[in-house]
Amino acid sequence: MRNFIFEYPTKVYFGSGAVKEHLAGELSKYGKNVLLAYGGGSIKANGVYDEVMSVLKECGKNVTEFGGIMPNPTYAKVQEGAALAKQKGIDLILAVGGGSVTDCCKIVALQATNDEDVWESELVKGKLPACPPVPLGAIVTVSGTGSEMNGGGVITNEDKKIKTGLFGAAPRFAVLDPEYTMSVPFAQVMSGAFDTLSHAMETYFGQPDDDNVSDDINEAVMRSVIRNMRVLLTDHNDYTARSNLMWDSAMAENGILKIGKKTDFQAHMIEHQLGAYTDCNHGMGLAAIHPSYYRHIFKEGLAKFVRFATNVWNIERGDMTDEQLAMAGIDRLEQFIAECGLPTRLSQLKVRTPITDKMLEEVAYSTTIQPNSYKRMTGGEIYDILKECM
Ligand code: NZQ
Ligand code: ZN
């Protein structure tokens, strides 16, 4: 193992009925003024809003609502939330939703206590704003991103055409009730689960590759995601599968798989930029990108791709060479994406504006190049990958 420091800030309450059982106890630790943040309204349709609101009222909180947080949250929405939090003297932000709501609130929490612009401070000046954020709690209603267990928020700056990660508030607590995910449209369930698989793969295919316990745990998480996605294909509402996927999601982004590793995340950087131009669904964009990206890098990480084919996909070597076995693993990944009804081509994505060749070129050349990929990408090679994905 490489040297590491590990500390964990988020207390997790997991399981059916967790909001009723545990939310009041957490709320008692904070002041009266709560910002209740949510997305486009799913929590009002499925009863989660009523359940959370009744606990807030029982606890005597003054609730300010901050709704309408969109998938792929914008920096303008962050500023709207921060202005509201400042104006109302908010003591706790409660994010109720998926990665988009939680991510938006992480940055709202930081912007609300700082006058300097968070984007400018972090991405231009390269430093965190000085004042600590407003405390944040997360109630997860759709799993996949694992956002509830880390401090990064992925935000789209529409003016700059950049979708990228900022550091904000890591949730002090997170409530994960798998029952809350039952109303999520099935395509989104599979998209979220693929996002989890992607997080695990992006970490697995990162250095170093010498024997380390993080990669062993990672293989178990990847196998669990694949097995449980398959269970959901036959029974959309299987509680055990939903609950396993919810914890897989948190496990893939809570830092445990990353201990002692330098992660890749190049496929994520490509997808994020594609998202900035098209507003495409995150997990679906990743599904279309991963196989092509891996065909470009597998020769530089051959032994690990062989291990992936063998340990994750259970492919027998037979008379295959290392390269053939590694390729068979990537082919199996692509077949699994199709089996799950996820897009294998960018042309299958639902997008705001049609994807043109010129757009792909702009996406490619504005993508952040990751230093830890087996093969260092160039804008030109990313452009080739994106064209292959069409
Ligand atoms: O907005 P509402 O009405 O709530 O509808 C949402 C949204 O349309 C719906 N939904 C959520 N819970 C539901 C539900 N519908 C019915 N019943 C429920 N219980 O699901 C849709 C998608 O929600 P969203 O939050 O956008 O999905 P997800 O959790 O996949 O988050 C995606 C965002 O997270 C970022 C992505 O880039 C994207 O912007 N990511 C954040 C990461 C992090 N902070 O660690 C890591 C990831 O790699 C990712 O980049
Ligand atoms: Zn992701």
Coordinates of N, CA, C and O and ligand atoms in Angstrom, one line a residue, residues 39-43 46 69 71-73 97-101 103 106 141-143 145-147 150 152-154 163 180-181 183-185 188 192 195 199 253 268 271-272 282, ligand 1:
G39 N -35.3 18.9 -5.8 CA -35.2 19.0 -7.3 C -36.5 19.5 -7.9 O -37.2 20.4 -7.4
G40 N -36.8 18.8 -9.0 CA -38.0 19.2 -9.8 C -39.3 18.8 -9.3 O -40.3 19.0 -10.0
G41 N -39.4 18.2 -8.2 CA -40.7 17.9 -7.6 C -41.0 16.4 -7.4 O -42.1 16.1 -6.8
S42 N -40.1 15.5 -7.7 CA -40.4 14.1 -7.4 C -40.7 13.8 -6.0 O -41.5 13.0 -5.6
I43 N -40.0 14.6 -5.1 CA -40.3 14.3 -3.6 C -41.7 14.7 -3.2 O -42.2 14.2 -2.2
N46 N -43.9 11.5 -4.5 CA -43.7 10.2 -3.9 C -43.8 10.1 -2.3 O -43.6 9.1 -1.7
I69 N -34.0 22.5 -8.2 CA -32.6 22.2 -8.5 C -32.7 21.2 -9.7 O -33.2 20.1 -9.5
P71 N -31.3 18.5 -12.8 CA -30.2 17.6 -13.0 C -29.1 18.4 -13.7 O -29.3 19.3 -14.5
N72 N -27.9 18.0 -13.4 CA -26.7 18.8 -13.8 C -26.8 20.3 -13.3 O -27.0 21.2 -14.1
P73 N -26.8 20.5 -12.0 CA -27.1 21.8 -11.5 C -26.2 22.9 -12.0 O -25.0 22.7 -12.2
G97 N -32.6 14.6 -2.3 CA -32.6 14.3 -3.7 C -31.5 13.4 -4.1 O -30.9 12.7 -3.3
G98 N -31.0 13.6 -5.3 CA -29.9 12.8 -5.8 C -28.6 13.6 -5.8 O -28.5 14.6 -5.1
G99 N -27.7 13.2 -6.7 CA -26.4 13.9 -6.8 C -26.6 15.4 -7.1 O -25.8 16.2 -6.6
S100 N -27.5 15.7 -8.0 CA -27.7 17.1 -8.4 C -28.0 18.0 -7.2 O -27.5 19.1 -7.1
V101 N -29.0 17.5 -6.4 CA -29.4 18.4 -5.3 C -28.3 18.5 -4.3 O -28.0 19.6 -3.8
D103 N -25.0 18.0 -4.7 CA -23.9 18.8 -5.2 C -24.2 20.3 -5.2 O -23.3 21.1 -4.7
K106 N -23.9 21.5 -1.6 CA -22.5 21.6 -1.1 C -21.9 23.0 -1.4 O -21.2 23.5 -0.6
T141 N -32.5 10.2 -2.4 CA -33.7 9.7 -3.0 C -33.4 8.9 -4.3 O -34.3 8.2 -4.8
V142 N -32.2 9.0 -4.8 CA -31.8 8.2 -6.0 C -30.3 8.0 -5.8 O -29.5 8.9 -5.5
S143 N -29.9 6.7 -6.0 CA -28.5 6.4 -5.7 C -27.7 6.3 -7.0 O -28.3 6.3 -8.1
T145 N -24.4 8.4 -7.6 CA -23.2 9.2 -7.5 C -22.4 9.0 -6.3 O -21.2 9.3 -6.3
G146 N -23.0 8.7 -5.2 CA -22.2 8.6 -3.9 C -21.9 10.0 -3.4 O -21.2 10.2 -2.4
S147 N -22.6 11.0 -3.9 CA -22.3 12.4 -3.6 C -22.5 12.6 -2.1 O -21.9 13.5 -1.5
N150 N -19.1 12.6 0.2 CA -17.9 13.3 -0.1 C -18.2 14.8 -0.2 O -19.3 15.3 -0.2
G152 N -17.2 16.9 -2.8 CA -17.1 17.5 -4.1 C -18.5 17.7 -4.7 O -19.4 16.9 -4.6
G153 N -18.7 18.8 -5.4 CA -19.9 19.1 -6.1 C -19.7 19.4 -7.5 O -18.8 20.2 -7.9
V154 N -20.4 18.7 -8.4 CA -20.2 18.9 -9.8 C -21.2 19.9 -10.4 O -22.4 19.6 -10.3
K163 N -18.4 22.0 -17.2 CA -19.0 21.3 -16.1 C -17.8 20.7 -15.3 O -17.1 19.9 -15.9
Y180 N -36.9 4.8 -0.6 CA -37.1 6.1 -1.3 C -36.7 6.0 -2.8 O -37.2 6.8 -3.6
T181 N -35.9 5.0 -3.2 CA -35.5 4.9 -4.6 C -36.6 4.2 -5.4 O -36.4 4.1 -6.7
S183 N -39.5 4.9 -6.4 CA -40.2 5.6 -7.4 C -39.3 6.2 -8.6 O -39.8 6.9 -9.5
V184 N -38.1 5.9 -8.5 CA -37.2 6.5 -9.5 C -37.4 5.8 -10.9 O -37.5 4.5 -10.9
P185 N -37.6 6.5 -12.0 CA -37.8 5.8 -13.3 C -36.7 4.8 -13.5 O -35.5 5.1 -13.2
Q188 N -33.3 5.7 -15.0 CA -32.4 6.4 -14.1 C -31.8 5.5 -13.1 O -30.6 5.7 -12.7
G192 N -27.9 5.4 -12.8 CA -27.2 5.7 -11.5 C -26.2 4.5 -11.1 O -25.1 4.7 -10.7
D195 N -23.2 4.6 -13.1 CA -22.3 5.6 -12.6 C -21.4 5.1 -11.5 O -20.2 5.3 -11.4
H199 N -17.4 4.7 -11.3 CA -16.5 5.2 -10.3 C -15.6 4.2 -9.8 O -14.4 4.4 -9.6
E253 N -17.7 6.1 -3.8 CA -17.3 7.5 -3.8 C -17.0 8.0 -2.4 O -16.9 9.2 -2.2
H268 N -14.8 10.2 -16.9 CA -15.7 11.2 -16.2 C -15.4 12.6 -16.8 O -16.4 13.4 -17.0
E271 N -17.1 12.9 -20.1 CA -18.5 13.0 -19.9 C -19.0 14.3 -19.4 O -20.0 14.9 -19.8
H272 N -18.2 14.8 -18.4 CA -18.7 16.1 -17.8 C -18.7 17.2 -18.8 O -19.6 18.0 -18.9
H282 N -25.9 11.9 -16.8 CA -24.5 11.6 -16.5 C -24.1 10.1 -16.7 O -23.2 9.7 -17.4
Ligands
NZQ1 O1 -35.4 16.6 -9.8 P1 -36.4 15.6 -9.3 O2 -37.8 15.9 -9.6 O3 -36.1 15.1 -7.9 O4 -36.1 14.3 -10.3 C1 -34.9 13.6 -10.3 C2 -34.1 13.8 -11.6 O5 -35.0 14.0 -12.6 C3 -35.2 12.1 -10.3 N1 -35.4 11.5 -9.0 C4 -34.6 11.6 -7.9 N2 -35.1 10.9 -6.9 C5 -36.3 10.4 -7.3 C6 -36.4 10.8 -8.6 N3 -37.6 10.5 -9.3 C7 -38.5 9.7 -8.7 N4 -38.3 9.2 -7.5 C8 -37.2 9.5 -6.7 N5 -37.1 9.0 -5.5 O6 -34.0 11.5 -10.8 C9 -33.5 12.4 -11.8 C10 -32.0 12.4 -11.7 O7 -31.6 13.0 -10.5 P2 -30.1 13.5 -10.3 O8 -29.9 14.0 -8.9 O9 -29.7 14.5 -11.4 O10 -29.2 12.2 -10.6 P3 -27.9 11.7 -10.0 O11 -28.0 11.3 -8.6 O12 -27.4 10.7 -11.0 O13 -26.9 13.0 -10.0 C11 -26.3 13.4 -11.2 C12 -25.4 14.6 -10.9 O14 -24.3 14.3 -10.0 C13 -23.1 14.5 -10.6 C14 -23.3 14.3 -12.1 O15 -22.3 14.9 -12.9 C15 -24.7 15.0 -12.2 O16 -24.5 16.4 -12.3 N6 -22.0 13.7 -10.0 C16 -21.7 13.9 -8.7 C17 -20.7 13.2 -8.1 C18 -20.2 13.5 -6.7 N7 -20.6 14.7 -6.1 O17 -19.5 12.7 -6.0 C19 -19.9 12.2 -8.7 C20 -20.5 11.8 -10.0 O18 -19.4 11.3 -10.9 C21 -21.2 12.8 -10.8 O19 -20.4 13.6 -11.6

